[in-house]
GROMACS .gro file of C-alpha atoms in nm:
model
  322
    1UNK     CA    1   0.344   3.459  -2.328
    2UNK     CA    2   0.406   3.095  -2.235
    3UNK     CA    3   0.176   2.823  -2.373
    4UNK     CA    4   0.068   2.730  -2.020
    5UNK     CA    5   0.042   2.948  -1.713
    6UNK     CA    6   0.171   2.671  -1.482
    7UNK     CA    7   0.360   2.358  -1.578
    8UNK     CA    8   0.489   2.126  -1.303
    9UNK     CA    9   0.691   1.823  -1.408
   10UNK     CA   10   0.811   1.529  -1.196
   11UNK     CA   11   0.820   1.735  -0.874
   12UNK     CA   12   0.972   1.572  -0.565
   13UNK     CA   13   0.980   1.747  -0.227
   14UNK     CA   14   1.120   1.626   0.106
   15UNK     CA   15   1.116   1.764   0.459
   16UNK     CA   16   1.448   1.689   0.627
   17UNK     CA   17   1.420   1.683   1.007
   18UNK     CA   18   1.648   1.551   1.282
   19UNK     CA   19   1.415   1.254   1.330
   20UNK     CA   20   1.352   1.145   0.971
   21UNK     CA   21   1.316   1.248   0.606
   22UNK     CA   22   0.956   1.295   0.500
   23UNK     CA   23   0.880   1.233   0.132
   24UNK     CA   24   0.599   1.486   0.097
   25UNK     CA   25   0.557   1.507  -0.283
   26UNK     CA   26   0.664   1.224  -0.515
   27UNK     CA   27   0.689   1.267  -0.892
   28UNK     CA   28   0.401   1.512  -0.925
   29UNK     CA   29   0.310   1.655  -1.267
   30UNK     CA   30   0.024   1.888  -1.361
   31UNK     CA   31  -0.044   2.193  -1.576
   32UNK     CA   32  -0.285   2.486  -1.577
   33UNK     CA   33  -0.400   2.712  -1.860
   34UNK     CA   34  -0.453   3.089  -1.831
   35UNK     CA   35  -0.786   3.166  -1.659
   36UNK     CA   36  -0.850   2.801  -1.570
   37UNK     CA   37  -0.961   2.659  -1.233
   38UNK     CA   38  -0.811   2.338  -1.096
   39UNK     CA   39  -0.938   2.155  -0.788
   40UNK     CA   40  -0.662   1.982  -0.590
   41UNK     CA   41  -0.833   1.712  -0.382
   42UNK     CA   42  -0.701   1.468  -0.123
   43UNK     CA   43  -0.693   1.383   0.245
   44UNK     CA   44  -0.470   1.548   0.503
   45UNK     CA   45  -0.103   1.473   0.438
   46UNK     CA   46  -0.145   1.419   0.064
   47UNK     CA   47   0.095   1.705  -0.021
   48UNK     CA   48  -0.155   1.965  -0.146
   49UNK     CA   49  -0.034   2.261   0.062
   50UNK     CA   50   0.331   2.162   0.012
   51UNK     CA   51   0.277   2.179  -0.365
   52UNK     CA   52   0.132   2.530  -0.339
   53UNK     CA   53   0.414   2.649  -0.113
   54UNK     CA   54   0.670   2.515  -0.360
   55UNK     CA   55   0.511   2.719  -0.642
   56UNK     CA   56   0.553   3.031  -0.426
   57UNK     CA   57   0.904   2.923  -0.314
   58UNK     CA   58   0.783   2.937   0.049
   59UNK     CA   59   0.891   2.593   0.175
   60UNK     CA   60   1.039   2.606   0.529
   61UNK     CA   61   1.399   2.719   0.494
   62UNK     CA   62   1.653   2.452   0.582
   63UNK     CA   63   1.382   2.183   0.608
   64UNK     CA   64   1.177   2.177   0.289
   65UNK     CA   65   1.375   2.084  -0.022
   66UNK     CA   66   1.283   2.029  -0.385
   67UNK     CA   67   1.496   1.727  -0.481
   68UNK     CA   68   1.378   1.689  -0.840
   69UNK     CA   69   1.150   1.836  -1.104
   70UNK     CA   70   1.063   2.175  -1.248
   71UNK     CA   71   0.801   2.447  -1.195
   72UNK     CA   72   0.741   2.688  -1.484
   73UNK     CA   73   0.509   2.980  -1.403
   74UNK     CA   74   0.418   3.224  -1.682
   75UNK     CA   75   0.749   3.140  -1.852
   76UNK     CA   76   0.954   3.176  -1.532
   77UNK     CA   77   1.163   2.889  -1.393
   78UNK     CA   78   1.051   2.925  -1.030
   79UNK     CA   79   1.306   2.684  -0.883
   80UNK     CA   80   1.607   2.860  -1.032
   81UNK     CA   81   1.510   3.228  -1.016
   82UNK     CA   82   1.706   3.454  -0.777
   83UNK     CA   83   1.516   3.536  -0.458
   84UNK     CA   84   1.469   3.904  -0.550
   85UNK     CA   85   1.300   3.801  -0.877
   86UNK     CA   86   1.073   3.558  -0.693
   87UNK     CA   87   0.969   3.839  -0.456
   88UNK     CA   88   0.868   4.043  -0.762
   89UNK     CA   89   0.639   3.760  -0.875
   90UNK     CA   90   0.477   3.690  -0.537
   91UNK     CA   91   0.158   3.893  -0.507
   92UNK     CA   92   0.200   4.022  -0.861
   93UNK     CA   93   0.191   3.708  -1.081
   94UNK     CA   94   0.095   3.450  -0.815
   95UNK     CA   95  -0.082   3.502  -0.482
   96UNK     CA   96  -0.191   3.264  -0.207
   97UNK     CA   97  -0.503   3.268   0.007
   98UNK     CA   98  -0.378   3.094   0.320
   99UNK     CA   99  -0.584   2.840   0.510
  100UNK     CA  100  -0.651   3.027   0.834
  101UNK     CA  101  -0.749   3.396   0.808
  102UNK     CA  102  -0.713   3.431   1.186
  103UNK     CA  103  -0.336   3.379   1.167
  104UNK     CA  104  -0.274   3.511   0.814
  105UNK     CA  105  -0.328   3.876   0.903
  106UNK     CA  106  -0.090   4.097   1.101
  107UNK     CA  107  -0.272   4.187   1.426
  108UNK     CA  108  -0.088   4.520   1.475
  109UNK     CA  109  -0.153   4.662   1.126
  110UNK     CA  110  -0.483   4.799   1.000
  111UNK     CA  111  -0.642   4.595   0.724
  112UNK     CA  112  -0.608   4.888   0.484
  113UNK     CA  113  -0.233   4.910   0.546
  114UNK     CA  114  -0.196   4.536   0.482
  115UNK     CA  115  -0.364   4.570   0.142
  116UNK     CA  116  -0.163   4.887   0.075
  117UNK     CA  117   0.166   4.711   0.154
  118UNK     CA  118   0.118   4.469  -0.136
  119UNK     CA  119   0.020   4.749  -0.374
  120UNK     CA  120   0.321   4.967  -0.285
  121UNK     CA  121   0.561   4.674  -0.328
  122UNK     CA  122   0.458   4.613  -0.688
  123UNK     CA  123   0.348   4.963  -0.795
  124UNK     CA  124   0.626   5.197  -0.687
  125UNK     CA  125   0.522   5.472  -0.934
  126UNK     CA  126   0.161   5.504  -0.812
  127UNK     CA  127   0.072   5.825  -0.630
  128UNK     CA  128  -0.060   5.813  -0.273
  129UNK     CA  129  -0.406   5.917  -0.393
  130UNK     CA  130  -0.414   5.636  -0.650
  131UNK     CA  131  -0.292   5.384  -0.393
  132UNK     CA  132  -0.560   5.488  -0.144
  133UNK     CA  133  -0.829   5.468  -0.413
  134UNK     CA  134  -0.710   5.120  -0.517
  135UNK     CA  135  -0.734   5.002  -0.153
  136UNK     CA  136  -1.084   5.149  -0.121
  137UNK     CA  137  -1.197   4.990  -0.448
  138UNK     CA  138  -1.058   4.649  -0.349
  139UNK     CA  139  -1.234   4.654  -0.013
  140UNK     CA  140  -1.562   4.746  -0.176
  141UNK     CA  141  -1.509   4.473  -0.436
  142UNK     CA  142  -1.488   4.205  -0.164
  143UNK     CA  143  -1.793   4.346   0.014
  144UNK     CA  144  -1.637   4.548   0.299
  145UNK     CA  145  -1.708   4.925   0.331
  146UNK     CA  146  -1.395   5.125   0.251
  147UNK     CA  147  -1.443   5.336   0.564
  148UNK     CA  148  -1.340   5.032   0.772
  149UNK     CA  149  -0.985   5.023   0.628
  150UNK     CA  150  -0.840   5.185   0.942
  151UNK     CA  151  -0.969   4.905   1.166
  152UNK     CA  152  -0.763   4.609   1.290
  153UNK     CA  153  -0.819   4.237   1.218
  154UNK     CA  154  -0.964   4.166   1.564
  155UNK     CA  155  -1.253   4.401   1.484
  156UNK     CA  156  -1.375   4.176   1.202
  157UNK     CA  157  -1.562   3.843   1.200
  158UNK     CA  158  -1.405   3.527   1.056
  159UNK     CA  159  -1.585   3.566   0.724
  160UNK     CA  160  -1.478   3.931   0.692
  161UNK     CA  161  -1.118   3.841   0.777
  162UNK     CA  162  -1.128   3.592   0.491
  163UNK     CA  163  -1.255   3.869   0.262
  164UNK     CA  164  -0.957   4.083   0.365
  165UNK     CA  165  -0.718   3.794   0.289
  166UNK     CA  166  -0.882   3.757  -0.054
  167UNK     CA  167  -0.846   4.133  -0.111
  168UNK     CA  168  -0.473   4.115  -0.029
  169UNK     CA  169  -0.430   3.823  -0.269
  170UNK     CA  170  -0.617   3.989  -0.557
  171UNK     CA  171  -0.527   4.358  -0.525
  172UNK     CA  172  -0.245   4.337  -0.784
  173UNK     CA  173  -0.461   4.124  -1.017
  174UNK     CA  174  -0.229   3.820  -1.027
  175UNK     CA  175  -0.249   3.561  -1.303
  176UNK     CA  176  -0.271   3.271  -1.054
  177UNK     CA  177  -0.437   3.235  -0.713
  178UNK     CA  178  -0.345   2.946  -0.484
  179UNK     CA  179  -0.649   2.906  -0.255
  180UNK     CA  180  -0.551   2.673   0.030
  181UNK     CA  181  -0.883   2.552   0.175
  182UNK     CA  182  -1.019   2.909   0.188
  183UNK     CA  183  -1.353   2.804   0.341
  184UNK     CA  184  -1.236   2.554   0.607
  185UNK     CA  185  -1.284   2.781   0.911
  186UNK     CA  186  -1.620   2.920   0.794
  187UNK     CA  187  -1.978   2.805   0.842
  188UNK     CA  188  -2.176   2.674   0.546
  189UNK     CA  189  -2.353   3.002   0.465
  190UNK     CA  190  -2.031   3.205   0.467
  191UNK     CA  191  -1.860   2.927   0.268
  192UNK     CA  192  -2.108   2.975  -0.015
  193UNK     CA  193  -2.056   3.352  -0.005
  194UNK     CA  194  -1.675   3.316  -0.017
  195UNK     CA  195  -1.683   3.071  -0.309
  196UNK     CA  196  -1.924   3.295  -0.499
  197UNK     CA  197  -1.699   3.595  -0.430
  198UNK     CA  198  -1.383   3.416  -0.543
  199UNK     CA  199  -1.552   3.291  -0.861
  200UNK     CA  200  -1.691   3.635  -0.942
  201UNK     CA  201  -1.355   3.809  -0.891
  202UNK     CA  202  -1.173   3.537  -1.082
  203UNK     CA  203  -1.397   3.580  -1.388
  204UNK     CA  204  -1.381   3.959  -1.364
  205UNK     CA  205  -0.999   3.961  -1.351
  206UNK     CA  206  -0.945   3.648  -1.571
  207UNK     CA  207  -0.737   3.490  -1.297
  208UNK     CA  208  -0.648   3.119  -1.289
  209UNK     CA  209  -0.688   2.933  -0.960
  210UNK     CA  210  -0.576   2.618  -0.784
  211UNK     CA  211  -0.836   2.538  -0.518
  212UNK     CA  212  -0.707   2.307  -0.244
  213UNK     CA  213  -0.994   2.132  -0.069
  214UNK     CA  214  -1.126   1.812   0.089
  215UNK     CA  215  -1.478   1.887  -0.035
  216UNK     CA  216  -1.581   1.730  -0.367
  217UNK     CA  217  -1.899   1.935  -0.359
  218UNK     CA  218  -1.697   2.256  -0.365
  219UNK     CA  219  -1.493   2.120  -0.657
  220UNK     CA  220  -1.809   2.033  -0.853
  221UNK     CA  221  -1.936   2.390  -0.816
  222UNK     CA  222  -1.617   2.581  -0.895
  223UNK     CA  223  -1.355   2.382  -1.089
  224UNK     CA  224  -1.304   2.301  -1.457
  225UNK     CA  225  -1.031   2.045  -1.392
  226UNK     CA  226  -0.956   1.814  -1.099
  227UNK     CA  227  -0.636   1.654  -0.970
  228UNK     CA  228  -0.675   1.388  -0.699
  229UNK     CA  229  -0.368   1.354  -0.475
  230UNK     CA  230  -0.275   1.058  -0.257
  231UNK     CA  231   0.045   1.021  -0.053
  232UNK     CA  232   0.228   1.288  -0.250
  233UNK     CA  233   0.121   1.175  -0.597
  234UNK     CA  234  -0.144   1.284  -0.846
  235UNK     CA  235  -0.327   0.956  -0.898
  236UNK     CA  236  -0.607   1.095  -1.118
  237UNK     CA  237  -0.634   1.405  -1.336
  238UNK     CA  238  -0.897   1.528  -1.578
  239UNK     CA  239  -1.185   1.762  -1.648
  240UNK     CA  240  -1.455   1.786  -1.382
  241UNK     CA  241  -1.697   1.584  -1.596
  242UNK     CA  242  -1.437   1.305  -1.621
  243UNK     CA  243  -1.418   1.277  -1.244
  244UNK     CA  244  -1.786   1.323  -1.164
  245UNK     CA  245  -1.953   1.143  -1.457
  246UNK     CA  246  -1.710   0.871  -1.569
  247UNK     CA  247  -1.740   0.505  -1.470
  248UNK     CA  248  -1.362   0.474  -1.494
  249UNK     CA  249  -1.212   0.607  -1.171
  250UNK     CA  250  -0.909   0.533  -0.957
  251UNK     CA  251  -1.012   0.307  -0.663
  252UNK     CA  252  -0.918   0.588  -0.422
  253UNK     CA  253  -1.132   0.843  -0.607
  254UNK     CA  254  -1.419   0.591  -0.606
  255UNK     CA  255  -1.371   0.551  -0.231
  256UNK     CA  256  -1.399   0.928  -0.181
  257UNK     CA  257  -1.731   0.936  -0.370
  258UNK     CA  258  -1.865   0.632  -0.181
  259UNK     CA  259  -1.787   0.806   0.151
  260UNK     CA  260  -2.019   1.098   0.070
  261UNK     CA  261  -2.353   1.066   0.258
  262UNK     CA  262  -2.649   1.006   0.025
  263UNK     CA  263  -2.960   1.205   0.109
  264UNK     CA  264  -3.195   0.953  -0.053
  265UNK     CA  265  -3.061   0.652   0.139
  266UNK     CA  266  -3.107   0.557   0.505
  267UNK     CA  267  -2.780   0.402   0.627
  268UNK     CA  268  -2.660   0.325   0.978
  269UNK     CA  269  -2.290   0.385   0.902
  270UNK     CA  270  -2.105   0.587   0.641
  271UNK     CA  271  -1.876   0.406   0.399
  272UNK     CA  272  -1.506   0.445   0.484
  273UNK     CA  273  -1.177   0.361   0.316
  274UNK     CA  274  -1.009   0.102   0.537
  275UNK     CA  275  -0.654   0.153   0.660
  276UNK     CA  276  -0.430   0.458   0.682
  277UNK     CA  277  -0.216   0.653   0.437
  278UNK     CA  278   0.135   0.504   0.407
  279UNK     CA  279   0.420   0.624   0.628
  280UNK     CA  280   0.562   0.929   0.445
  281UNK     CA  281   0.911   0.855   0.579
  282UNK     CA  282   0.925   0.528   0.381
  283UNK     CA  283   1.011   0.495   0.012
  284UNK     CA  284   0.744   0.285  -0.161
  285UNK     CA  285   0.829   0.125  -0.495
  286UNK     CA  286   0.480   0.005  -0.593
  287UNK     CA  287   0.132   0.154  -0.573
  288UNK     CA  288   0.095   0.369  -0.261
  289UNK     CA  289  -0.275   0.285  -0.231
  290UNK     CA  290  -0.232  -0.094  -0.263
  291UNK     CA  291  -0.263  -0.172   0.111
  292UNK     CA  292  -0.608  -0.009   0.118
  293UNK     CA  293  -0.734  -0.117  -0.225
  294UNK     CA  294  -0.983  -0.403  -0.268
  295UNK     CA  295  -0.860  -0.455  -0.626
  296UNK     CA  296  -0.491  -0.495  -0.533
  297UNK     CA  297  -0.291  -0.779  -0.691
  298UNK     CA  298   0.074  -0.882  -0.691
  299UNK     CA  299   0.127  -0.649  -0.987
  300UNK     CA  300   0.057  -0.357  -0.753
  301UNK     CA  301   0.395  -0.415  -0.588
  302UNK     CA  302   0.544  -0.248  -0.897
  303UNK     CA  303   0.502   0.116  -0.993
  304UNK     CA  304   0.165   0.169  -1.166
  305UNK     CA  305   0.150   0.326  -1.515
  306UNK     CA  306  -0.026   0.654  -1.594
  307UNK     CA  307  -0.304   0.558  -1.837
  308UNK     CA  308  -0.516   0.794  -2.049
  309UNK     CA  309  -0.852   0.620  -2.016
  310UNK     CA  310  -1.020   0.885  -2.231
  311UNK     CA  311  -0.883   1.205  -2.390
  312UNK     CA  312  -0.753   1.427  -2.110
  313UNK     CA  313  -0.846   1.181  -1.832
  314UNK     CA  314  -0.538   1.025  -1.669
  315UNK     CA  315  -0.538   0.752  -1.402
  316UNK     CA  316  -0.231   0.606  -1.230
  317UNK     CA  317  -0.337   0.246  -1.174
  318UNK     CA  318  -0.258  -0.107  -1.298
  319UNK     CA  319  -0.632  -0.175  -1.348
  320UNK     CA  320  -0.630   0.039  -1.661
  321UNK     CA  321  -0.291  -0.071  -1.796
  322UNK     CA  322  -0.246  -0.318  -2.078
   0.00000   0.00000   0.00000
């Protein structure tokens, strides 16, 4: 067994289109232990989903390209494995809960057959009776009666579709789940149910998880570690208590916390972070957040250092450099 379940080092990803080259992920590094939960936080366009797709080797063919770096998953070099070996790992070692359950499911297959398809791919020696029982058990585990396995996705509500997607992702008991904003399309009550379900199944199966989200509240409830992404970079990384309790934070992370409405204060306008994320088609030598940062100086025109402000708490910012 490898020391770490997931180890990403200096990952760079571009999208090459006819119009321009988009620098989606820039020098990203992070790691994940077995059974651990990591929250991947950042605004739209930060590179969170692209990172997850690269772990699964599902970047758009002919457009998405890993230009540098390495991804080691359970001792496997994901960027250099043959495609047939990667297919053996998908669903078996690593699974992904995609963002929109409405479009993730095949509308012309019953939900039971879609769960069964994953099982049969990775368990070729199982008998039909054992396969059927495993499908029934998985549906019951996610809170859907097994007698509904012959129904089609359009016969289920949004929350139940998400449960089916979770069942497909977990049926082979993978070591890593990539949950790409699994509660975005759901109302608050169903959100809480889904997060509780994912946490319960994760503990039961000892599965590690990367949870992609915009919601710091969700991260506080579910994650042991947090990585904050901005413009394709991890600009802060640490345990949840580092991010939520420390006075030392990256200016962008501080801006995210300041933007959260406070129930005990009466304010006319919410706090915002001025400006926009930088153009992803441009190569930026210095700090990518400098144009929006109230602490920016001339030094920020150069690449910021990664500083360990306390054990295990890393911030990429000149403020904490020597």
